[in-house]
PDB file of C-alpha atoms in Angstrom:
ATOM      1  CA  UNK A   1      44.253 202.549 130.755  1.00  0.00           C
ATOM      2  CA  UNK A   2      43.372 198.871 131.259  1.00  0.00           C
ATOM      3  CA  UNK A   3      39.678 199.762 131.158  1.00  0.00           C
ATOM      4  CA  UNK A   4      40.075 201.670 127.871  1.00  0.00           C
ATOM      5  CA  UNK A   5      41.964 198.780 126.271  1.00  0.00           C
ATOM      6  CA  UNK A   6      39.315 196.386 127.583  1.00  0.00           C
ATOM      7  CA  UNK A   7      36.524 198.419 126.005  1.00  0.00           C
ATOM      8  CA  UNK A   8      38.354 198.732 122.694  1.00  0.00           C
ATOM      9  CA  UNK A   9      38.958 194.970 122.570  1.00  0.00           C
ATOM     10  CA  UNK A  10      35.355 194.298 123.600  1.00  0.00           C
ATOM     11  CA  UNK A  11      33.887 196.471 120.855  1.00  0.00           C
ATOM     12  CA  UNK A  12      36.272 195.303 118.130  1.00  0.00           C
ATOM     13  CA  UNK A  13      35.836 191.609 118.922  1.00  0.00           C
ATOM     14  CA  UNK A  14      32.051 191.930 119.360  1.00  0.00           C
ATOM     15  CA  UNK A  15      31.671 193.634 115.979  1.00  0.00           C
ATOM     16  CA  UNK A  16      34.065 191.251 114.245  1.00  0.00           C
ATOM     17  CA  UNK A  17      32.513 188.048 115.587  1.00  0.00           C
ATOM     18  CA  UNK A  18      28.978 189.272 114.973  1.00  0.00           C
ATOM     19  CA  UNK A  19      30.020 189.822 111.367  1.00  0.00           C
ATOM     20  CA  UNK A  20      31.980 186.603 110.756  1.00  0.00           C
ATOM     21  CA  UNK A  21      29.529 184.464 112.707  1.00  0.00           C
ATOM     22  CA  UNK A  22      26.634 186.040 110.839  1.00  0.00           C
ATOM     23  CA  UNK A  23      28.331 185.338 107.507  1.00  0.00           C
ATOM     24  CA  UNK A  24      28.548 181.674 108.456  1.00  0.00           C
ATOM     25  CA  UNK A  25      24.913 181.578 109.556  1.00  0.00           C
ATOM     26  CA  UNK A  26      23.511 183.176 106.415  1.00  0.00           C
ATOM     27  CA  UNK A  27      25.560 180.839 104.234  1.00  0.00           C
ATOM     28  CA  UNK A  28      27.937 183.130 102.380  1.00  0.00           C
ATOM     29  CA  UNK A  29      29.499 181.102  99.558  1.00  0.00           C
ATOM     30  CA  UNK A  30      33.048 181.392 100.917  1.00  0.00           C
ATOM     31  CA  UNK A  31      31.993 180.068 104.320  1.00  0.00           C
ATOM     32  CA  UNK A  32      30.064 177.187 102.773  1.00  0.00           C
ATOM     33  CA  UNK A  33      33.065 176.235 100.639  1.00  0.00           C
ATOM     34  CA  UNK A  34      35.484 176.509 103.561  1.00  0.00           C
ATOM     35  CA  UNK A  35      33.370 174.212 105.723  1.00  0.00           C
ATOM     36  CA  UNK A  36      33.010 171.744 102.826  1.00  0.00           C
ATOM     37  CA  UNK A  37      36.822 171.628 102.702  1.00  0.00           C
ATOM     38  CA  UNK A  38      36.986 170.992 106.450  1.00  0.00           C
ATOM     39  CA  UNK A  39      34.875 167.894 105.930  1.00  0.00           C
ATOM     40  CA  UNK A  40      32.639 167.919 109.026  1.00  0.00           C
ATOM     41  CA  UNK A  41      29.515 168.985 107.138  1.00  0.00           C
ATOM     42  CA  UNK A  42      27.532 172.200 107.085  1.00  0.00           C
ATOM     43  CA  UNK A  43      26.124 171.576 110.566  1.00  0.00           C
ATOM     44  CA  UNK A  44      29.603 172.530 111.838  1.00  0.00           C
ATOM     45  CA  UNK A  45      29.320 175.905 110.071  1.00  0.00           C
ATOM     46  CA  UNK A  46      26.019 176.590 111.847  1.00  0.00           C
ATOM     47  CA  UNK A  47      27.422 175.565 115.230  1.00  0.00           C
ATOM     48  CA  UNK A  48      30.550 177.677 114.733  1.00  0.00           C
ATOM     49  CA  UNK A  49      28.580 180.697 113.512  1.00  0.00           C
ATOM     50  CA  UNK A  50      26.140 180.410 116.414  1.00  0.00           C
ATOM     51  CA  UNK A  51      28.958 180.170 118.969  1.00  0.00           C
ATOM     52  CA  UNK A  52      30.722 183.172 117.415  1.00  0.00           C
ATOM     53  CA  UNK A  53      27.590 185.337 117.496  1.00  0.00           C
ATOM     54  CA  UNK A  54      26.749 184.191 121.027  1.00  0.00           C
ATOM     55  CA  UNK A  55      30.294 185.007 122.109  1.00  0.00           C
ATOM     56  CA  UNK A  56      30.040 188.451 120.503  1.00  0.00           C
ATOM     57  CA  UNK A  57      26.787 189.151 122.347  1.00  0.00           C
ATOM     58  CA  UNK A  58      28.283 187.801 125.569  1.00  0.00           C
ATOM     59  CA  UNK A  59      31.140 190.276 125.310  1.00  0.00           C
ATOM     60  CA  UNK A  60      28.602 193.089 125.619  1.00  0.00           C
ATOM     61  CA  UNK A  61      27.053 191.700 128.824  1.00  0.00           C
ATOM     62  CA  UNK A  62      29.131 192.703 131.874  1.00  0.00           C
ATOM     63  CA  UNK A  63      28.586 189.473 133.821  1.00  0.00           C
ATOM     64  CA  UNK A  64      29.569 187.232 130.928  1.00  0.00           C
ATOM     65  CA  UNK A  65      32.496 189.098 129.321  1.00  0.00           C
ATOM     66  CA  UNK A  66      35.186 186.874 130.787  1.00  0.00           C
ATOM     67  CA  UNK A  67      33.470 183.634 129.730  1.00  0.00           C
ATOM     68  CA  UNK A  68      32.519 184.991 126.304  1.00  0.00           C
ATOM     69  CA  UNK A  69      36.134 186.011 125.670  1.00  0.00           C
ATOM     70  CA  UNK A  70      37.280 182.507 126.649  1.00  0.00           C
ATOM     71  CA  UNK A  71      34.634 180.998 124.358  1.00  0.00           C
ATOM     72  CA  UNK A  72      35.921 183.051 121.434  1.00  0.00           C
ATOM     73  CA  UNK A  73      39.515 182.115 122.300  1.00  0.00           C
ATOM     74  CA  UNK A  74      38.621 178.406 122.219  1.00  0.00           C
ATOM     75  CA  UNK A  75      36.845 178.817 118.873  1.00  0.00           C
ATOM     76  CA  UNK A  76      39.923 180.582 117.488  1.00  0.00           C
ATOM     77  CA  UNK A  77      42.192 177.831 118.838  1.00  0.00           C
ATOM     78  CA  UNK A  78      40.097 175.324 116.880  1.00  0.00           C
ATOM     79  CA  UNK A  79      40.134 177.561 113.806  1.00  0.00           C
ATOM     80  CA  UNK A  80      43.918 177.914 114.018  1.00  0.00           C
ATOM     81  CA  UNK A  81      44.418 174.156 114.284  1.00  0.00           C
ATOM     82  CA  UNK A  82      42.036 173.491 111.381  1.00  0.00           C
ATOM     83  CA  UNK A  83      43.736 176.152 109.250  1.00  0.00           C
ATOM     84  CA  UNK A  84      47.156 174.606 109.885  1.00  0.00           C
ATOM     85  CA  UNK A  85      46.423 170.868 109.841  1.00  0.00           C
ATOM     86  CA  UNK A  86      43.334 170.506 107.633  1.00  0.00           C
ATOM     87  CA  UNK A  87      43.178 173.467 105.249  1.00  0.00           C
ATOM     88  CA  UNK A  88      46.945 174.156 105.199  1.00  0.00           C
ATOM     89  CA  UNK A  89      46.518 177.945 105.061  1.00  0.00           C
ATOM     90  CA  UNK A  90      49.244 179.431 107.220  1.00  0.00           C
ATOM     91  CA  UNK A  91      48.266 183.045 106.553  1.00  0.00           C
ATOM     92  CA  UNK A  92      44.753 182.518 107.854  1.00  0.00           C
ATOM     93  CA  UNK A  93      46.134 180.540 110.788  1.00  0.00           C
ATOM     94  CA  UNK A  94      48.146 183.605 111.782  1.00  0.00           C
ATOM     95  CA  UNK A  95      44.998 185.731 111.720  1.00  0.00           C
ATOM     96  CA  UNK A  96      43.034 183.273 113.861  1.00  0.00           C
ATOM     97  CA  UNK A  97      45.979 182.963 116.267  1.00  0.00           C
ATOM     98  CA  UNK A  98      46.073 186.766 116.669  1.00  0.00           C
ATOM     99  CA  UNK A  99      42.310 186.819 117.283  1.00  0.00           C
ATOM    100  CA  UNK A 100      42.768 184.083 119.886  1.00  0.00           C
ATOM    101  CA  UNK A 101      45.480 186.143 121.589  1.00  0.00           C
ATOM    102  CA  UNK A 102      43.248 189.235 121.589  1.00  0.00           C
ATOM    103  CA  UNK A 103      40.370 187.240 123.095  1.00  0.00           C
ATOM    104  CA  UNK A 104      42.703 185.849 125.768  1.00  0.00           C
ATOM    105  CA  UNK A 105      43.960 189.366 126.514  1.00  0.00           C
ATOM    106  CA  UNK A 106      40.368 190.510 126.935  1.00  0.00           C
ATOM    107  CA  UNK A 107      39.616 187.537 129.198  1.00  0.00           C
ATOM    108  CA  UNK A 108      42.633 188.497 131.306  1.00  0.00           C
ATOM    109  CA  UNK A 109      41.488 192.113 131.541  1.00  0.00           C
ATOM    110  CA  UNK A 110      37.899 191.100 132.349  1.00  0.00           C
ATOM    111  CA  UNK A 111      38.763 188.207 134.664  1.00  0.00           C
ATOM    112  CA  UNK A 112      36.748 187.903 137.869  1.00  0.00           C
ATOM    113  CA  UNK A 113      38.352 189.470 140.915  1.00  0.00           C
ATOM    114  CA  UNK A 114      38.053 186.921 143.702  1.00  0.00           C
ATOM    115  CA  UNK A 115      39.250 188.890 146.738  1.00  0.00           C
ATOM    116  CA  UNK A 116      36.357 191.364 146.595  1.00  0.00           C
ATOM    117  CA  UNK A 117      33.853 188.979 145.087  1.00  0.00           C
ATOM    118  CA  UNK A 118      33.179 191.428 142.269  1.00  0.00           C
ATOM    119  CA  UNK A 119      33.800 190.998 138.579  1.00  0.00           C
ATOM    120  CA  UNK A 120      35.531 193.576 136.417  1.00  0.00           C
ATOM    121  CA  UNK A 121      33.091 195.309 134.096  1.00  0.00           C
TER     122      UNK A 121
END
């Protein structure tokens, strides 16, 4: 059962973060506006989009799933904090917090197993 849940989370998060990261990278108007409101500049949109797409790809590579899930969780932690304290959009903060929780759940499921020296796939 844990393996099935792990695969479902992997596929859903990989598809989702490929999509949202790609939208940032191609410069969809909503993403450009959102990052203008954040105030760090558009370079931050490119960095965020790149990290999201890299994390999505990493989820599909057995040896990097754990670290990719943690990377996505950290990105979603930042997104949640920015949504709450900078953009003041509580509804979106709830969405990013749920995505962070899902990424952390996947990291837990795909965590390295130290006693056998093997990693969960």
